[in-house]
Amino acid sequence: PWEATANAFNMRIPKVYLAPEDIQDEEIIRRLENYKVIGCYIWAPLTDYSFLARFKDLQDINIKNGDAITDLDFLSELCECRMLFLQNATLENLDVIVDVKKKSTAMFGCLRCIGLDNCAVKDLSVFEREKVQFSEFLVWMPEGSNERSKWSVVPARTRRYFEFKE
């Protein structure tokens, strides 16, 4: 989804594929922890995304059908993560993203690229209080949602707001 080609260079073709029930299998997750997992592309709806917090080297997280996501706590220790694409989440705020950005010492920055597709976010005031910068911040919302001005508080080199027909 990224507009700047340099950001897309970090995306990978998956080498391991898991079914949703595999995420519930502790043995499978434990075996995966023995590897440096840098990308996770989740297209099937899950009920719990907390397992992501166990993979500290993640650089790219892409979650489609994230209807069950109501908070981003799984990001709190993922200071290497550069790109987050999230679809259909309902969130109170994006404070976790700002907190992780502030504490990260990653060479190329943390959570530089954020894409939110049809995500309801109630409170964006963290961007008025905290000084952070994004390379790309992309938002897709249903036509007529009238939220374009709400997202203007997000400081980004590339900030885009798109509307789509449902």
PDB file of C-alpha atoms in Angstrom:
ATOM      1  CA  PRO A   1       0.000   0.000   0.000  1.00  0.00           C
ATOM      2  CA  TRP A   2       3.008   2.327   0.345  1.00  0.00           C
ATOM      3  CA  GLU A   3       3.442   5.263  -1.986  1.00  0.00           C
ATOM      4  CA  ALA A   4       7.199   5.674  -1.554  1.00  0.00           C
ATOM      5  CA  THR A   5       8.941   2.831  -3.351  1.00  0.00           C
ATOM      6  CA  ALA A   6      11.771   2.699  -0.815  1.00  0.00           C
ATOM      7  CA  ASN A   7       9.302   1.623   1.877  1.00  0.00           C
ATOM      8  CA  ALA A   8       7.961  -1.201  -0.268  1.00  0.00           C
ATOM      9  CA  PHE A   9      11.491  -2.591  -0.738  1.00  0.00           C
ATOM     10  CA  ASN A  10      11.289  -3.922   2.806  1.00  0.00           C
ATOM     11  CA  MET A  11       8.246  -6.058   2.073  1.00  0.00           C
ATOM     12  CA  ARG A  12       8.949  -9.772   1.732  1.00  0.00           C
ATOM     13  CA  ILE A  13       7.392 -12.784   0.075  1.00  0.00           C
ATOM     14  CA  PRO A  14       6.378 -15.132   2.897  1.00  0.00           C
ATOM     15  CA  LYS A  15       8.425 -18.298   3.358  1.00  0.00           C
ATOM     16  CA  VAL A  16       6.166 -19.789   6.036  1.00  0.00           C
ATOM     17  CA  TYR A  17       2.394 -19.989   5.830  1.00  0.00           C
ATOM     18  CA  LEU A  18       0.179 -20.681   8.828  1.00  0.00           C
ATOM     19  CA  ALA A  19      -3.514 -21.401   9.188  1.00  0.00           C
ATOM     20  CA  PRO A  20      -5.425 -19.433  11.849  1.00  0.00           C
ATOM     21  CA  GLU A  21      -5.538 -22.507  14.106  1.00  0.00           C
ATOM     22  CA  ASP A  22      -1.715 -22.743  13.965  1.00  0.00           C
ATOM     23  CA  ILE A  23      -1.487 -19.457  15.873  1.00  0.00           C
ATOM     24  CA  GLN A  24      -3.231 -21.156  18.803  1.00  0.00           C
ATOM     25  CA  ASP A  25      -0.652 -23.966  18.846  1.00  0.00           C
ATOM     26  CA  GLU A  26       1.999 -23.024  21.428  1.00  0.00           C
ATOM     27  CA  GLU A  27       4.509 -25.498  19.984  1.00  0.00           C
ATOM     28  CA  ILE A  28       4.330 -23.868  16.548  1.00  0.00           C
ATOM     29  CA  ILE A  29       4.758 -20.366  17.988  1.00  0.00           C
ATOM     30  CA  ARG A  30       7.654 -21.527  20.166  1.00  0.00           C
ATOM     31  CA  ARG A  31       9.394 -23.051  17.128  1.00  0.00           C
ATOM     32  CA  LEU A  32       8.911 -19.834  15.159  1.00  0.00           C
ATOM     33  CA  GLU A  33      10.533 -17.864  17.977  1.00  0.00           C
ATOM     34  CA  ASN A  34      13.793 -19.643  17.121  1.00  0.00           C
ATOM     35  CA  TYR A  35      13.899 -17.678  13.862  1.00  0.00           C
ATOM     36  CA  LYS A  36      14.230 -14.001  13.063  1.00  0.00           C
ATOM     37  CA  VAL A  37      10.694 -13.231  11.918  1.00  0.00           C
ATOM     38  CA  ILE A  38      10.733  -9.868  10.128  1.00  0.00           C
ATOM     39  CA  GLY A  39       7.396  -9.831   8.345  1.00  0.00           C
ATOM     40  CA  CYS A  40       3.906 -10.998   9.171  1.00  0.00           C
ATOM     41  CA  TYR A  41       1.040 -10.780   6.700  1.00  0.00           C
ATOM     42  CA  ILE A  42      -2.292 -11.782   8.214  1.00  0.00           C
ATOM     43  CA  TRP A  43      -5.214 -11.955   5.822  1.00  0.00           C
ATOM     44  CA  ALA A  44      -7.537 -14.283   7.725  1.00  0.00           C
ATOM     45  CA  PRO A  45      -9.564 -12.789  10.588  1.00  0.00           C
ATOM     46  CA  LEU A  46      -8.216 -13.756  14.004  1.00  0.00           C
ATOM     47  CA  THR A  47      -9.676 -13.275  17.466  1.00  0.00           C
ATOM     48  CA  ASP A  48      -6.329 -12.533  19.130  1.00  0.00           C
ATOM     49  CA  TYR A  49      -3.241 -10.780  17.784  1.00  0.00           C
ATOM     50  CA  SER A  50      -1.197 -10.772  20.990  1.00  0.00           C
ATOM     51  CA  PHE A  51       1.132 -13.490  19.644  1.00  0.00           C
ATOM     52  CA  LEU A  52       2.770 -10.797  17.468  1.00  0.00           C
ATOM     53  CA  ALA A  53       4.397  -9.281  20.564  1.00  0.00           C
ATOM     54  CA  ARG A  54       6.604 -12.375  20.830  1.00  0.00           C
ATOM     55  CA  PHE A  55       8.438 -11.548  17.594  1.00  0.00           C
ATOM     56  CA  LYS A  56      10.605  -8.560  18.532  1.00  0.00           C
ATOM     57  CA  ASP A  57      12.348  -8.424  15.125  1.00  0.00           C
ATOM     58  CA  LEU A  58       9.166  -7.760  13.148  1.00  0.00           C
ATOM     59  CA  GLN A  59       9.668  -4.960  10.635  1.00  0.00           C
ATOM     60  CA  ASP A  60       6.480  -5.251   8.615  1.00  0.00           C
ATOM     61  CA  ILE A  61       2.989  -6.122   9.868  1.00  0.00           C
ATOM     62  CA  ASN A  62       0.097  -6.263   7.444  1.00  0.00           C
ATOM     63  CA  ILE A  63      -3.293  -7.173   8.913  1.00  0.00           C
ATOM     64  CA  LYS A  64      -6.372  -7.460   6.744  1.00  0.00           C
ATOM     65  CA  ASN A  65      -9.748  -8.301   8.278  1.00  0.00           C
ATOM     66  CA  GLY A  66      -8.633  -7.061  11.701  1.00  0.00           C
ATOM     67  CA  ASP A  67     -12.199  -6.553  12.918  1.00  0.00           C
ATOM     68  CA  ALA A  68     -11.365  -8.038  16.343  1.00  0.00           C
ATOM     69  CA  ILE A  69      -8.613  -5.498  17.032  1.00  0.00           C
ATOM     70  CA  THR A  70      -9.614  -2.950  19.662  1.00  0.00           C
ATOM     71  CA  ASP A  71      -6.136  -1.975  20.885  1.00  0.00           C
ATOM     72  CA  LEU A  72      -2.583  -2.034  19.594  1.00  0.00           C
ATOM     73  CA  ASP A  73      -0.911  -3.356  22.741  1.00  0.00           C
ATOM     74  CA  PHE A  74       0.795  -6.085  20.699  1.00  0.00           C
ATOM     75  CA  LEU A  75       2.983  -3.308  19.222  1.00  0.00           C
ATOM     76  CA  SER A  76       4.295  -2.021  22.553  1.00  0.00           C
ATOM     77  CA  GLU A  77       7.632  -3.904  22.414  1.00  0.00           C
ATOM     78  CA  LEU A  78       8.070  -4.053  18.644  1.00  0.00           C
ATOM     79  CA  CYS A  79      10.598  -1.222  18.363  1.00  0.00           C
ATOM     80  CA  GLU A  80      12.035  -2.563  15.073  1.00  0.00           C
ATOM     81  CA  CYS A  81       8.705  -2.475  13.254  1.00  0.00           C
ATOM     82  CA  ARG A  82       8.811  -0.008  10.372  1.00  0.00           C
ATOM     83  CA  MET A  83       5.518  -0.622   8.596  1.00  0.00           C
ATOM     84  CA  LEU A  84       2.028  -1.294   9.898  1.00  0.00           C
ATOM     85  CA  PHE A  85      -0.980  -1.771   7.665  1.00  0.00           C
ATOM     86  CA  LEU A  86      -4.241  -2.403   9.486  1.00  0.00           C
ATOM     87  CA  GLN A  87      -7.745  -2.967   8.172  1.00  0.00           C
ATOM     88  CA  ASN A  88     -11.131  -2.779   9.938  1.00  0.00           C
ATOM     89  CA  ALA A  89      -9.887  -2.184  13.491  1.00  0.00           C
ATOM     90  CA  THR A  90     -11.860  -0.149  16.029  1.00  0.00           C
ATOM     91  CA  LEU A  91      -9.475   1.760  18.287  1.00  0.00           C
ATOM     92  CA  GLU A  92      -9.829   4.260  21.103  1.00  0.00           C
ATOM     93  CA  ASN A  93      -6.554   5.994  20.117  1.00  0.00           C
ATOM     94  CA  LEU A  94      -3.129   5.517  18.549  1.00  0.00           C
ATOM     95  CA  ASP A  95      -1.115   6.295  21.681  1.00  0.00           C
ATOM     96  CA  VAL A  96       0.769   2.980  21.522  1.00  0.00           C
ATOM     97  CA  ILE A  97       2.175   3.893  18.108  1.00  0.00           C
ATOM     98  CA  VAL A  98       3.535   7.179  19.438  1.00  0.00           C
ATOM     99  CA  ASP A  99       4.914   5.537  22.604  1.00  0.00           C
ATOM    100  CA  VAL A 100       6.780   2.907  20.580  1.00  0.00           C
ATOM    101  CA  LYS A 101       8.169   5.528  18.189  1.00  0.00           C
ATOM    102  CA  LYS A 102       9.468   7.606  21.092  1.00  0.00           C
ATOM    103  CA  LYS A 103      11.259   4.744  22.850  1.00  0.00           C
ATOM    104  CA  SER A 104      12.699   3.085  19.748  1.00  0.00           C
ATOM    105  CA  THR A 105      16.396   3.340  18.935  1.00  0.00           C
ATOM    106  CA  ALA A 106      16.041   1.517  15.607  1.00  0.00           C
ATOM    107  CA  MET A 107      18.494   2.743  12.998  1.00  0.00           C
ATOM    108  CA  PHE A 108      15.861   3.531  10.394  1.00  0.00           C
ATOM    109  CA  GLY A 109      13.162   4.600  12.807  1.00  0.00           C
ATOM    110  CA  CYS A 110      10.153   2.778  14.082  1.00  0.00           C
ATOM    111  CA  LEU A 111       6.627   2.712  12.664  1.00  0.00           C
ATOM    112  CA  ARG A 112       7.604   5.059   9.872  1.00  0.00           C
ATOM    113  CA  CYS A 113       4.784   3.911   7.607  1.00  0.00           C
ATOM    114  CA  ILE A 114       1.227   3.513   8.853  1.00  0.00           C
ATOM    115  CA  GLY A 115      -1.720   2.497   6.710  1.00  0.00           C
ATOM    116  CA  LEU A 116      -5.208   2.388   8.225  1.00  0.00           C
ATOM    117  CA  ASP A 117      -7.920   0.992   5.983  1.00  0.00           C
ATOM    118  CA  ASN A 118     -11.452   1.470   7.296  1.00  0.00           C
ATOM    119  CA  CYS A 119     -10.249   1.801  10.895  1.00  0.00           C
ATOM    120  CA  ALA A 120     -12.329   3.741  13.375  1.00  0.00           C
ATOM    121  CA  VAL A 121     -10.083   5.742  15.710  1.00  0.00           C
ATOM    122  CA  LYS A 122     -11.861   7.861  18.289  1.00  0.00           C
ATOM    123  CA  ASP A 123      -9.073  10.058  19.692  1.00  0.00           C
ATOM    124  CA  LEU A 124      -6.093  11.460  17.759  1.00  0.00           C
ATOM    125  CA  SER A 125      -5.064  14.055  20.347  1.00  0.00           C
ATOM    126  CA  VAL A 126      -1.739  12.280  20.969  1.00  0.00           C
ATOM    127  CA  PHE A 127      -0.469  13.865  17.749  1.00  0.00           C
ATOM    128  CA  GLU A 128      -1.180  17.323  19.127  1.00  0.00           C
ATOM    129  CA  ARG A 129       0.677  16.569  22.394  1.00  0.00           C
ATOM    130  CA  GLU A 130       3.669  14.584  21.131  1.00  0.00           C
ATOM    131  CA  LYS A 131       6.239  15.409  18.478  1.00  0.00           C
ATOM    132  CA  VAL A 132       6.678  12.432  16.185  1.00  0.00           C
ATOM    133  CA  GLN A 133       7.142  12.179  12.435  1.00  0.00           C
ATOM    134  CA  PHE A 134       5.985   9.578   9.929  1.00  0.00           C
ATOM    135  CA  SER A 135       7.360   8.896   6.492  1.00  0.00           C
ATOM    136  CA  GLU A 136       3.919   7.813   5.267  1.00  0.00           C
ATOM    137  CA  PHE A 137       0.550   7.880   6.964  1.00  0.00           C
ATOM    138  CA  LEU A 138      -2.227   6.618   4.709  1.00  0.00           C
ATOM    139  CA  VAL A 139      -5.904   6.448   5.661  1.00  0.00           C
ATOM    140  CA  TRP A 140      -8.763   4.874   3.707  1.00  0.00           C
ATOM    141  CA  MET A 141     -12.319   5.542   4.877  1.00  0.00           C
ATOM    142  CA  PRO A 142     -15.774   4.921   3.416  1.00  0.00           C
ATOM    143  CA  GLU A 143     -17.133   7.650   1.223  1.00  0.00           C
ATOM    144  CA  GLY A 144     -19.110  10.171   3.240  1.00  0.00           C
ATOM    145  CA  SER A 145     -17.387   9.474   6.559  1.00  0.00           C
ATOM    146  CA  ASN A 146     -16.216  13.118   6.608  1.00  0.00           C
ATOM    147  CA  GLU A 147     -13.049  12.442   8.595  1.00  0.00           C
ATOM    148  CA  ARG A 148     -10.480  14.038   6.290  1.00  0.00           C
ATOM    149  CA  SER A 149      -9.867  17.061   8.537  1.00  0.00           C
ATOM    150  CA  LYS A 150      -9.575  14.859  11.634  1.00  0.00           C
ATOM    151  CA  TRP A 151      -6.416  13.240  10.226  1.00  0.00           C
ATOM    152  CA  SER A 152      -4.681  16.540   9.445  1.00  0.00           C
ATOM    153  CA  VAL A 153      -3.083  16.496  12.934  1.00  0.00           C
ATOM    154  CA  VAL A 154      -0.845  13.570  11.943  1.00  0.00           C
ATOM    155  CA  PRO A 155       2.666  14.819  11.056  1.00  0.00           C
ATOM    156  CA  ALA A 156       3.882  12.918   7.987  1.00  0.00           C
ATOM    157  CA  ARG A 157       6.080  13.542   4.992  1.00  0.00           C
ATOM    158  CA  THR A 158       3.397  11.807   2.930  1.00  0.00           C
ATOM    159  CA  ARG A 159      -0.089  11.935   4.418  1.00  0.00           C
ATOM    160  CA  ARG A 160      -2.975  10.784   2.276  1.00  0.00           C
ATOM    161  CA  TYR A 161      -6.662  10.357   2.930  1.00  0.00           C
ATOM    162  CA  PHE A 162      -8.704   8.258   0.503  1.00  0.00           C
ATOM    163  CA  GLU A 163     -12.412   7.593   0.363  1.00  0.00           C
ATOM    164  CA  PHE A 164     -13.872   4.424  -1.111  1.00  0.00           C
ATOM    165  CA  LYS A 165     -17.348   3.299  -2.056  1.00  0.00           C
ATOM    166  CA  GLU A 166     -18.642   0.449   0.053  1.00  0.00           C
TER     167      GLU A 166
END
